[in-house]
Amino acid sequence: MSEKYTFDDFLSTVDGDNREFVRELHEELTKLGCKTEIKQAKSGYVVSCLQNKKTILNYVFRRKGLMVRIYPNHLADYMEVFDTISDELAKAIQDAPVCKRLLDPSACNSKCAMGYDFVLKGQRQQKCRSSAFFFLLTSDNRAFAKALLLNEANTAVQP
């Protein structure tokens, strides 16, 4: 039987700079109907936040620290969030791999969910779903991460 992990187990391993942010965001997402799944991996906990059985957020630990992977499935509904993005994070997103399926649907695994097609800083981006919004959580990008996630969660609960 696999061991059950709690959000508090995960939270106790989050660095002090991010702990309060992660706790508050978890509370807000929970109020919007999101469910949390927690698993143990080699590098620490892997935490997924799901809404309507679709993952909108993963937390994973790497040597650099706590990484966040966001899946903004309704991105077109709240593009104004990108007005608040830092230049550093914008560059990281721009440097993420291109989605092969957006360019040529036969170029990638047919089971692969197609990536994101959006405009960032005036340039069209066609990015892979797995890496487009995968970044180290820092004080400089917390506000953007929160805005992106809350917009996604709010959009997903609207009828």
Short mmCIF file of C-alpha atoms in Angstrom, two decimals:
data_model
loop_
_atom_site.label_atom_id
_atom_site.label_comp_id
_atom_site.label_asym_id
_atom_site.label_seq_id
_atom_site.Cartn_x
_atom_site.Cartn_y
_atom_site.Cartn_z
CA MET A 1 0.00 0.00 0.00
CA SER A 2 1.39 3.40 -0.94
CA GLU A 3 1.93 5.98 1.75
CA LYS A 4 -0.37 9.02 1.81
CA TYR A 5 1.33 12.40 1.86
CA THR A 6 -0.31 15.61 2.97
CA PHE A 7 0.05 19.14 1.69
CA ASP A 8 1.70 20.01 5.02
CA ASP A 9 4.33 17.30 4.38
CA PHE A 10 5.15 19.01 1.10
CA LEU A 11 4.95 22.52 2.57
CA SER A 12 7.46 21.65 5.28
CA THR A 13 10.06 21.01 2.55
CA VAL A 14 9.44 24.28 0.66
CA ASP A 15 12.10 26.93 1.22
CA GLY A 16 11.16 29.77 3.58
CA ASP A 17 11.06 32.36 0.80
CA ASN A 18 8.31 30.48 -1.04
CA ARG A 19 6.48 28.71 1.79
CA GLU A 20 3.91 31.40 2.60
CA PHE A 21 3.23 32.08 -1.08
CA VAL A 22 2.66 28.37 -1.79
CA ARG A 23 0.37 28.03 1.25
CA GLU A 24 -1.75 31.07 0.30
CA LEU A 25 -2.00 30.02 -3.34
CA HIS A 26 -3.05 26.52 -2.27
CA GLU A 27 -5.85 28.00 -0.12
CA GLU A 28 -7.09 30.19 -2.99
CA LEU A 29 -7.02 27.35 -5.51
CA THR A 30 -8.78 25.02 -3.07
CA LYS A 31 -11.58 27.60 -2.66
CA LEU A 32 -11.97 27.53 -6.45
CA GLY A 33 -12.50 23.76 -6.39
CA CYS A 34 -8.99 22.54 -7.14
CA LYS A 35 -7.85 19.18 -5.80
CA THR A 36 -4.28 18.34 -4.79
CA GLU A 37 -2.33 15.15 -5.45
CA ILE A 38 1.00 14.58 -3.71
CA LYS A 39 3.56 11.92 -4.62
CA GLN A 40 7.11 11.22 -3.54
CA ALA A 41 9.92 11.34 -6.13
CA LYS A 42 13.72 11.06 -5.96
CA SER A 43 14.17 14.80 -5.66
CA GLY A 44 11.31 15.39 -3.21
CA TYR A 45 7.57 15.72 -3.50
CA VAL A 46 5.73 16.19 -6.77
CA VAL A 47 2.51 18.10 -6.18
CA SER A 48 -0.23 18.43 -8.77
CA CYS A 49 -3.18 20.78 -8.59
CA LEU A 50 -6.16 19.61 -10.64
CA GLN A 51 -9.35 21.35 -11.64
CA ASN A 52 -12.10 19.42 -13.37
CA LYS A 53 -9.69 16.45 -13.45
CA LYS A 54 -7.16 18.45 -15.51
CA THR A 55 -3.78 19.43 -14.12
CA ILE A 56 -3.25 23.18 -13.98
CA LEU A 57 -0.11 23.19 -11.80
CA ASN A 58 2.80 20.98 -10.77
CA TYR A 59 5.40 21.73 -8.14
CA VAL A 60 8.64 19.77 -8.48
CA PHE A 61 11.96 20.03 -6.70
CA ARG A 62 15.23 20.41 -8.57
CA ARG A 63 18.74 21.25 -7.36
CA LYS A 64 18.04 24.93 -8.06
CA GLY A 65 14.96 24.87 -5.86
CA LEU A 66 11.18 24.69 -6.22
CA MET A 67 10.05 24.62 -9.83
CA VAL A 68 6.53 25.33 -10.99
CA ARG A 69 4.92 24.01 -14.17
CA ILE A 70 1.70 25.77 -15.10
CA TYR A 71 -0.78 24.47 -17.67
CA PRO A 72 -2.89 27.50 -18.72
CA ASN A 73 -5.50 25.66 -20.79
CA HIS A 74 -7.62 28.80 -21.30
CA LEU A 75 -4.72 31.17 -21.98
CA ALA A 76 -6.53 33.07 -24.73
CA ASP A 77 -9.12 34.24 -22.17
CA TYR A 78 -6.64 36.19 -20.05
CA MET A 79 -3.72 37.30 -22.22
CA GLU A 80 -3.55 40.57 -20.25
CA VAL A 81 -1.66 38.62 -17.56
CA PHE A 82 1.40 38.85 -19.79
CA ASP A 83 1.44 42.63 -19.28
CA THR A 84 2.88 41.93 -15.80
CA ILE A 85 5.59 39.44 -16.77
CA SER A 86 9.21 40.24 -15.93
CA ASP A 87 11.76 40.42 -18.74
CA GLU A 88 13.69 37.52 -17.19
CA LEU A 89 10.66 35.22 -17.12
CA ALA A 90 9.58 36.35 -20.60
CA LYS A 91 13.02 35.34 -21.89
CA ALA A 92 12.76 31.94 -20.20
CA ILE A 93 9.39 31.34 -21.88
CA GLN A 94 10.71 32.55 -25.24
CA ASP A 95 13.68 30.16 -24.88
CA ALA A 96 11.41 27.16 -24.16
CA PRO A 97 11.23 24.53 -26.91
CA VAL A 98 8.82 25.01 -29.79
CA CYS A 99 5.79 22.71 -29.94
CA LYS A 100 6.44 20.31 -32.81
CA ARG A 101 2.74 19.41 -33.09
CA LEU A 102 1.73 23.04 -33.64
CA LEU A 103 4.17 23.25 -36.54
CA ASP A 104 3.44 19.79 -37.94
CA PRO A 105 0.80 17.58 -36.26
CA SER A 106 2.59 14.42 -37.42
CA ALA A 107 5.96 15.50 -35.97
CA CYS A 108 5.21 14.48 -32.38
CA ASN A 109 3.49 11.65 -30.54
CA SER A 110 -0.22 11.62 -31.40
CA LYS A 111 -1.05 11.31 -27.68
CA CYS A 112 0.91 14.47 -26.88
CA ALA A 113 -1.35 17.36 -25.93
CA MET A 114 -0.73 20.23 -28.29
CA GLY A 115 1.20 23.18 -26.91
CA TYR A 116 0.38 26.87 -26.64
CA ASP A 117 0.11 29.46 -29.40
CA PHE A 118 0.20 32.98 -27.94
CA VAL A 119 1.77 36.43 -28.25
CA LEU A 120 4.43 37.52 -25.76
CA LYS A 121 6.10 40.93 -25.94
CA GLY A 122 4.75 41.39 -29.47
CA GLN A 123 6.11 38.08 -30.77
CA ARG A 124 4.14 34.96 -31.61
CA GLN A 125 5.14 31.96 -29.50
CA GLN A 126 4.33 28.32 -30.25
CA LYS A 127 5.62 26.52 -27.18
CA CYS A 128 5.61 22.96 -25.89
CA ARG A 129 3.00 22.35 -23.19
CA SER A 130 5.52 20.63 -20.91
CA SER A 131 8.12 23.38 -20.84
CA ALA A 132 6.50 26.69 -21.83
CA PHE A 133 5.54 27.64 -18.29
CA PHE A 134 8.10 25.62 -16.31
CA PHE A 135 10.30 27.84 -14.19
CA LEU A 136 12.04 28.30 -10.86
CA LEU A 137 9.68 29.96 -8.38
CA THR A 138 11.26 33.22 -7.15
CA SER A 139 10.13 36.45 -5.56
CA ASP A 140 10.40 38.09 -9.01
CA ASN A 141 7.88 35.79 -10.68
CA ARG A 142 5.44 34.84 -7.90
CA ALA A 143 2.94 37.57 -8.83
CA PHE A 144 2.87 36.41 -12.46
CA ALA A 145 2.54 32.74 -11.46
CA LYS A 146 -0.33 33.58 -9.11
CA ALA A 147 -2.12 35.74 -11.69
CA LEU A 148 -1.77 33.04 -14.35
CA LEU A 149 -3.05 30.29 -12.04
CA LEU A 150 -5.94 32.22 -10.54
CA ASN A 151 -7.06 33.36 -13.99
CA GLU A 152 -6.92 29.74 -15.18
CA ALA A 153 -8.82 28.46 -12.15
CA ASN A 154 -11.46 31.20 -12.39
CA THR A 155 -11.93 30.67 -16.13
CA ALA A 156 -12.28 26.92 -15.68
CA VAL A 157 -15.08 27.27 -13.08
CA GLN A 158 -17.21 29.64 -15.17
CA PRO A 159 -20.24 27.99 -16.81
#
